[in-house]
Short mmCIF file of C-alpha atoms in Angstrom, two decimals:
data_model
loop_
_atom_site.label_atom_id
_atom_site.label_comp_id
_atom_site.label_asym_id
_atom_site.label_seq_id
_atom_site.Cartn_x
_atom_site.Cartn_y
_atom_site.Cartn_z
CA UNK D 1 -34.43 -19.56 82.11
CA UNK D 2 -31.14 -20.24 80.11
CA UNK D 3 -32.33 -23.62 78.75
CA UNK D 4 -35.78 -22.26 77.73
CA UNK D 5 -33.91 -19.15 75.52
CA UNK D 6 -31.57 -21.75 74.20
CA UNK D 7 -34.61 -23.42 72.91
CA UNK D 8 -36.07 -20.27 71.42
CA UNK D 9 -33.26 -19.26 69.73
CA UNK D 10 -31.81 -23.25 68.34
CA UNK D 11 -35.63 -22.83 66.80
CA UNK D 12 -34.88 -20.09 64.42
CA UNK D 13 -31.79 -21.78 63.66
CA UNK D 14 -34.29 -24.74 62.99
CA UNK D 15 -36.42 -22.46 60.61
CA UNK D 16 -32.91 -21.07 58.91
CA UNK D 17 -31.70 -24.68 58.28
CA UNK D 18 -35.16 -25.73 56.71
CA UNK D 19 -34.79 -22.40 54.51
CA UNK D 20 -31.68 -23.76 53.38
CA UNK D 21 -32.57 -27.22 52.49
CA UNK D 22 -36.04 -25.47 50.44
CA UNK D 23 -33.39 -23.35 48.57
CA UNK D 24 -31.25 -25.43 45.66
CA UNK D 25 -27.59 -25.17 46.20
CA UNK D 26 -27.92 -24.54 49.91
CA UNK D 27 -27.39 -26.39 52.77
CA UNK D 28 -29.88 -27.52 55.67
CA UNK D 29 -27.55 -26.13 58.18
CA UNK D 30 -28.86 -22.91 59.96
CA UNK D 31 -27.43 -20.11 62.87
CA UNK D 32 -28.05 -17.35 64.48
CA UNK D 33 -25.96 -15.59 66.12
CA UNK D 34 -28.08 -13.58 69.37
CA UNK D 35 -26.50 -10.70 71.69
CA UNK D 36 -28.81 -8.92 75.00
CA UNK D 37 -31.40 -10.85 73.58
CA UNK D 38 -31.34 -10.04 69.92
CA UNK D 39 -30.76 -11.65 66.69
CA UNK D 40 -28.12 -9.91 65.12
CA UNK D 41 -27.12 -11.94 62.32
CA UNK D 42 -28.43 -15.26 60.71
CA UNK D 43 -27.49 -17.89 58.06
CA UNK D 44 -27.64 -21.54 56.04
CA UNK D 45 -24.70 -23.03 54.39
CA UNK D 46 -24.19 -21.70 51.27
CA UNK D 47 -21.39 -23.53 49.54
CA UNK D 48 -22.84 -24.78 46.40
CA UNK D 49 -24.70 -21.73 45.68
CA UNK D 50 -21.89 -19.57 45.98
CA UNK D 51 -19.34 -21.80 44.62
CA UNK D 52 -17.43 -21.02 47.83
CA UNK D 53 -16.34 -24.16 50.34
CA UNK D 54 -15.59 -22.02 53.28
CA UNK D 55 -19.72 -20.58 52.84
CA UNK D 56 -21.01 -22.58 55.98
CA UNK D 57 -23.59 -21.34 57.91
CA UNK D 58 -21.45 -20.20 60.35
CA UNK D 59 -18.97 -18.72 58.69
CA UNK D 60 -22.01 -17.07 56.23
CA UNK D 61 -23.68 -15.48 59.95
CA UNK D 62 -19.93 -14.27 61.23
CA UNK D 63 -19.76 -12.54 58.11
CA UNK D 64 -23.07 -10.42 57.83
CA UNK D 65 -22.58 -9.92 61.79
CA UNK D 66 -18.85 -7.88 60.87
CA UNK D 67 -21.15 -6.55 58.02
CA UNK D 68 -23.94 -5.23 60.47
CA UNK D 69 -21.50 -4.45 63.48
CA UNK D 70 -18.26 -2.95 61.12
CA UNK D 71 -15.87 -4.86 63.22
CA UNK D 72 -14.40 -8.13 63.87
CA UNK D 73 -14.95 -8.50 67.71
CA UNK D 74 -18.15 -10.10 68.31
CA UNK D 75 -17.47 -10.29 72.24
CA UNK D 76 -21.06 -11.07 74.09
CA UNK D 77 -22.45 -13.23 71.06
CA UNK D 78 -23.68 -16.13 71.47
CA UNK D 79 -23.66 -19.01 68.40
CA UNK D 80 -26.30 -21.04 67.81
CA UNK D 81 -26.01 -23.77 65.43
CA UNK D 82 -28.00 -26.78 64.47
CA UNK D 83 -24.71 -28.86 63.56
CA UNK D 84 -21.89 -29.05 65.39
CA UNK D 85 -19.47 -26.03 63.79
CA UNK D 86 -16.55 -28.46 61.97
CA UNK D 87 -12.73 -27.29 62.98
CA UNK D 88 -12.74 -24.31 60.87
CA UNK D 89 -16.02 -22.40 62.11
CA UNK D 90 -15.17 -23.21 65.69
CA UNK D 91 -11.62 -21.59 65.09
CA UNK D 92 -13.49 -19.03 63.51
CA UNK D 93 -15.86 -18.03 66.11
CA UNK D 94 -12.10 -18.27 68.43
CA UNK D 95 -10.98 -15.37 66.16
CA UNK D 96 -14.33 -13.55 66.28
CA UNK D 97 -13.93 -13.59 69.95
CA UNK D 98 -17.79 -15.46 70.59
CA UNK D 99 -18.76 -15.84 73.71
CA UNK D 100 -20.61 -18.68 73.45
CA UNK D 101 -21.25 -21.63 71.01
CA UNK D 102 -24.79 -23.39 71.69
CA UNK D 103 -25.32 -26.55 68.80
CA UNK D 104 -28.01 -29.20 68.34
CA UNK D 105 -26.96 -32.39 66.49
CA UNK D 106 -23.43 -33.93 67.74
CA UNK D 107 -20.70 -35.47 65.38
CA UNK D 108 -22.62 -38.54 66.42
CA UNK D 109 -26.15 -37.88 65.12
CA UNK D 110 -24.89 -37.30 61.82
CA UNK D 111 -23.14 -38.63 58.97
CA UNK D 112 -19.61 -38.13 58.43
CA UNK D 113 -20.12 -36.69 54.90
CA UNK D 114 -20.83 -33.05 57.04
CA UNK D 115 -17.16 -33.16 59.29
CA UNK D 116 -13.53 -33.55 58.08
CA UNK D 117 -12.05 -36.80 58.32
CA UNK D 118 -9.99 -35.98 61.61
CA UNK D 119 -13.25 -36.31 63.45
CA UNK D 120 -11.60 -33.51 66.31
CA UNK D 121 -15.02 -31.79 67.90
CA UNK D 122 -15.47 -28.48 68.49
CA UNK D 123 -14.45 -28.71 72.56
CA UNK D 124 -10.80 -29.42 71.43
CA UNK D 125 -10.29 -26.83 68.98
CA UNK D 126 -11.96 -24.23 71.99
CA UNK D 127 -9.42 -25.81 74.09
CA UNK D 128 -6.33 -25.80 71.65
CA UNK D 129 -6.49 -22.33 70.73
CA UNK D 130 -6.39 -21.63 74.33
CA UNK D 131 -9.46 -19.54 74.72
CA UNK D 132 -10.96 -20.46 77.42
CA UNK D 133 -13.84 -17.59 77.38
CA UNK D 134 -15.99 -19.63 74.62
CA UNK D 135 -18.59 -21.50 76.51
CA UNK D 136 -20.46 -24.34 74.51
CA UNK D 137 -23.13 -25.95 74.85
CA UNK D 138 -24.10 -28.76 73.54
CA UNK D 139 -27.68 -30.62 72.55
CA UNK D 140 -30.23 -27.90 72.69
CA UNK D 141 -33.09 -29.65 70.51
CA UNK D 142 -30.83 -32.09 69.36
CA UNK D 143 -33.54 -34.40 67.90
CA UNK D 144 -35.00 -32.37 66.08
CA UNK D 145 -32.01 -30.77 64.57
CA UNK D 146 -30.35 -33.97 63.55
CA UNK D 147 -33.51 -35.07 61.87
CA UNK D 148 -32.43 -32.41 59.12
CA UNK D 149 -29.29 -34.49 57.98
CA UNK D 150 -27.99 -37.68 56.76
CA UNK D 151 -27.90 -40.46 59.69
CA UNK D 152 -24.63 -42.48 60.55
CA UNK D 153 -24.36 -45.10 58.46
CA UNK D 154 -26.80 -44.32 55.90
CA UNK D 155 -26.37 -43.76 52.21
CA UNK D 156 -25.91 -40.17 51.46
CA UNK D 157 -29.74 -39.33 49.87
CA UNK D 158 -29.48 -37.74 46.42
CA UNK D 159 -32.60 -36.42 45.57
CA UNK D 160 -31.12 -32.89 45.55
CA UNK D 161 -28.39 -34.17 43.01
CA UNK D 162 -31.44 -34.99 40.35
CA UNK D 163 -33.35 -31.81 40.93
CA UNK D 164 -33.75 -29.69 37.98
CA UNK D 165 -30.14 -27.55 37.34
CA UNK D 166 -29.96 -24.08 38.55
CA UNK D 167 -30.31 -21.23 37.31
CA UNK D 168 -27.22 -19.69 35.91
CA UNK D 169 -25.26 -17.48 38.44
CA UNK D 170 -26.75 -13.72 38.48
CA UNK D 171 -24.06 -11.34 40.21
CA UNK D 172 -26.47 -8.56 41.13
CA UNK D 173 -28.22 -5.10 39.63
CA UNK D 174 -25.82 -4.29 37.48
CA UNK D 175 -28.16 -0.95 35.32
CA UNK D 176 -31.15 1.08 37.36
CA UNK D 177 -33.24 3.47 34.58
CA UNK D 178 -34.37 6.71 35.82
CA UNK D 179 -36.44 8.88 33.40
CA UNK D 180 -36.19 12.52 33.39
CA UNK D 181 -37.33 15.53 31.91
CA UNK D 182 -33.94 17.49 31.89
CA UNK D 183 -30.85 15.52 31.33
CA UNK D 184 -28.35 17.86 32.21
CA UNK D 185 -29.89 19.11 35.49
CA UNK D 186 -30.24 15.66 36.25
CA UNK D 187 -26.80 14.57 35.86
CA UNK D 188 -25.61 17.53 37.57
CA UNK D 189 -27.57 16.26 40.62
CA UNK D 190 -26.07 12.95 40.66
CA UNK D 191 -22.82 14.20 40.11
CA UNK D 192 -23.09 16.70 42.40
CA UNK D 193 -24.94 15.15 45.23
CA UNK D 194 -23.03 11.15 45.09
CA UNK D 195 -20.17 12.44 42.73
CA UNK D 196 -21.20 9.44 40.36
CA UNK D 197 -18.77 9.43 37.21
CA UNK D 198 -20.36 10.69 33.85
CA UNK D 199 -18.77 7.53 31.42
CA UNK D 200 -20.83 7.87 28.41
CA UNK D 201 -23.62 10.22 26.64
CA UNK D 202 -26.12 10.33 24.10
CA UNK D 203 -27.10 14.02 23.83
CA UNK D 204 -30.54 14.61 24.30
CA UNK D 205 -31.13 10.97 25.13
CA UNK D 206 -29.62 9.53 27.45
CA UNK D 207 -26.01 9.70 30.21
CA UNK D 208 -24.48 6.74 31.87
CA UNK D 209 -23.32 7.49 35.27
CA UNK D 210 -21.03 4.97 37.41
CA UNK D 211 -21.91 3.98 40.83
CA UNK D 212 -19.27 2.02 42.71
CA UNK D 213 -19.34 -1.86 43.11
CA UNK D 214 -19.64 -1.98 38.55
CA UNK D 215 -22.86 -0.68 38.60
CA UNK D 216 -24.69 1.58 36.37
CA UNK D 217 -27.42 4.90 36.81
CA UNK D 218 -28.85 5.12 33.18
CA UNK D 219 -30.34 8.65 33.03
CA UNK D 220 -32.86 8.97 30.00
CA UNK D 221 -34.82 11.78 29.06
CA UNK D 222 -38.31 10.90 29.71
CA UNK D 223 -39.99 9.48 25.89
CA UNK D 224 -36.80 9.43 24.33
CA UNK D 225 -35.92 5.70 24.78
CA UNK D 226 -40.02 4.59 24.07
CA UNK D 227 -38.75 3.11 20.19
CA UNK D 228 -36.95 0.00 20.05
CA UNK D 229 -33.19 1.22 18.96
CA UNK D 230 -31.38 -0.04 16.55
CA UNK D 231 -27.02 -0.60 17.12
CA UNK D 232 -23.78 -2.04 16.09
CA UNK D 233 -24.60 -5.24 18.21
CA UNK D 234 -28.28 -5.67 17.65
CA UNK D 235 -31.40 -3.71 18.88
CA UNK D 236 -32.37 -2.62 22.46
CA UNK D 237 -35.97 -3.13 23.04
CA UNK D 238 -38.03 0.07 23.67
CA UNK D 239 -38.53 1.49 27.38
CA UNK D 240 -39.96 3.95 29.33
CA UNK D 241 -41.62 4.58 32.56
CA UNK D 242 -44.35 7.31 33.94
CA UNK D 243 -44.18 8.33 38.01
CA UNK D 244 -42.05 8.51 40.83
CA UNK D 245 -39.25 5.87 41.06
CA UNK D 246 -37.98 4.77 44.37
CA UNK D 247 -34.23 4.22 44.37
CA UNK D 248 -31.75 3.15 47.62
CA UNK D 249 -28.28 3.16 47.60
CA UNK D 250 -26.62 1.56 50.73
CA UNK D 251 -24.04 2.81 53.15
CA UNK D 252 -21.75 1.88 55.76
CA UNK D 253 -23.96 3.03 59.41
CA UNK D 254 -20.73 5.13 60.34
CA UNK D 255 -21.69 7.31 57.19
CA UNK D 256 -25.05 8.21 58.14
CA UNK D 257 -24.47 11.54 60.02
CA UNK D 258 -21.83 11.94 57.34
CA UNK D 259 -24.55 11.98 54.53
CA UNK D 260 -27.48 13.84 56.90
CA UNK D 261 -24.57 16.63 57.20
CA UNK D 262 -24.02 16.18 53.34
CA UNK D 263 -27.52 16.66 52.22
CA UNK D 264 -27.89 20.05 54.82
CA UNK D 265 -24.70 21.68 53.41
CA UNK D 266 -26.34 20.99 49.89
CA UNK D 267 -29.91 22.14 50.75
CA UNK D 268 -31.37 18.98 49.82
CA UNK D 269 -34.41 18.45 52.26
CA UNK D 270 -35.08 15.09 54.14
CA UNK D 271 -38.47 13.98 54.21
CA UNK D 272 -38.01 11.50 56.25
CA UNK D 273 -35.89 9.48 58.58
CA UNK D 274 -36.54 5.48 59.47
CA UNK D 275 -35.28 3.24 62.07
CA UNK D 276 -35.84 -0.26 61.17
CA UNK D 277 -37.09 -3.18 63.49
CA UNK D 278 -33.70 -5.08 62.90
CA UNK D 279 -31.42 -2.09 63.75
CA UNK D 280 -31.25 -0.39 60.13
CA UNK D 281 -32.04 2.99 59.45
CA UNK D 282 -33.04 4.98 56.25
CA UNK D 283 -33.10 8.80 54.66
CA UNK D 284 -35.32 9.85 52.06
CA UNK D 285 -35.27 12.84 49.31
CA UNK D 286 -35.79 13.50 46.05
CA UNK D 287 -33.97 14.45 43.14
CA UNK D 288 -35.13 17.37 40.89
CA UNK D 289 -38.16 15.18 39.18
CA UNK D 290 -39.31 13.78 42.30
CA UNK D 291 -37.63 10.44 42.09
CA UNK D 292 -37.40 9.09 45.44
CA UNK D 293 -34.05 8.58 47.02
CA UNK D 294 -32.94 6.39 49.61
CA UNK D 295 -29.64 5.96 51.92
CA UNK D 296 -29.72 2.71 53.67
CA UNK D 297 -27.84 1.18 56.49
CA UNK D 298 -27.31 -2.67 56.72
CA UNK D 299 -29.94 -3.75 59.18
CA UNK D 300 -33.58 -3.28 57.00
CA UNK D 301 -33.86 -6.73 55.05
CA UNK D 302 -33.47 -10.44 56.51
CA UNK D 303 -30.30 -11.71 55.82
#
């Protein structure tokens, strides 16, 4: 019964892995990391895209899973891996407190360019740190997991190396447009509702509001912005948009009684509530011209 859940779960690590290899500057290393059952968190390695050498796929899972979970101690999760985790991600599921560590492809199915030099394994960094909780388990579709990588003594393939260069970084939304028919009621709503921080105005066209995380709510009077506009620096294109918008903000899951209590004392109605397949959960209202609103919880998209 074990063995056969091993196998289901070391298969979406398999499909994880293959994401990563499809995706330039990733890594064809994938994990998931399951508890009662349930995938709570998966990954690839990540370290070229993110310019970051500690973004393996473990290390990329642990960290949505604290995300997801808002804590560190991920006691009753279980690892799975296609590689076998190198020293640090087996010293980091040690400090994560995981239960269990289940890999595919050994040190010995794969080329050294994936380990550091020392060659340890992951059994004696379980056993050095002195936790003797972690269970591993080694070799759960082991073939077809070290398929994915670079044999022992083979030349390292660079195929990815001559691919076409990627695209230059992009560090997220950093402006979201709404268009409204009264500015100031508008902006008193923001203000008012997610105490957003008024940082520039064009009256009669247009406020800039600041959301946390350097982002941007650009209110605009609805037809005001439609001509291309002339500045100092150049000219902004012309823009506008007709309907209802659908915008989400995300917060922690600890704030989401917070915000329905929020929303009650401020006589703001919630249409509606959702509880996502993958443990998320969403409110929904609108602001005074019908825009649609959305407070989300980590849990709705893949990660």
């Amino acid at each position: 019964m074990q063995a056969s859940r091993d196998e289901y779960f070391m298969g979406l690590a398999l499909e994880r892995a293959r994401t990563g290899a499809r995706i330039d500057g990733a890594g064809q290393v994938g994990c998931v990391i399951v508890r009662g059952g349930e995938v709570l968190a998966s990954g690839h390695t990540e370290t070229e895209m993110s310019h970051d050498p500690t973004a393996h796929a473990e290390i990329v899972t642990l960290r949505r899973l604290g995300r997801r979970l808002e804590t560190t101690d991920f006691s009753g999760c279980t690892l799975y891996c296609t590689l076998e985790p190198c020293g640090m991600c087996s010293l980091a599921c040690v400090w994560a407190r995981v239960s269990r560590i289940v890999f595919g492809a050994a040190r010995s199915q794969a080329h050294s360019l994936y380990f550091d030099q020392r060659h340890y394994n992951t059994l004696d960094f379980v056993r050095d740190a002195f936790n003797g909780n972690i269970q591993v388990t080694a070799g759960v579709r082991s073939a077809e997991c070290a398929a994915l990588y670079e044999q022992p003594g083979e030349a390292p393939d660079t195929a990815r190396e001559e691919q076409a260069p990627r695209a230059p970084v992009v560090g997220g939304s950093a402006e979201t447009c709404l268009y409204v028919a009264d500015l100031d009621r508008s902006e008193a709503f923001y203000t008012r509702v997610f105490e957003f921080r008024p940082v520039f105005a064009e009256p009669g066209r247009m406020s800039a509001l600041a959301i946390p995380n350097r982002q941007m709510l650009l209110l605009f009077k609805t037809g005001a912005s439609v001509e291309a506009r002339p500045g100092r620096g150049g000219v902004v294109p012309g823009h506008d948009a007709r309907g209802h918008i659908h915008l989400a903000f995300s917060i922690p899951a600890r704030q989401l009684p917070a915000w329905e209590q929020r929303l009650d004392r401020l006589k703001i109605p919630i249409e509606s509530r959702v509880a996502w397949p993958r443990g998320g959960h969403s409110l929904y209202f609108r602001d005074p011209d019908g825009h649609l609103l959305e407070l989300i919880t980590p849990g709705c998209w893949p990660d």
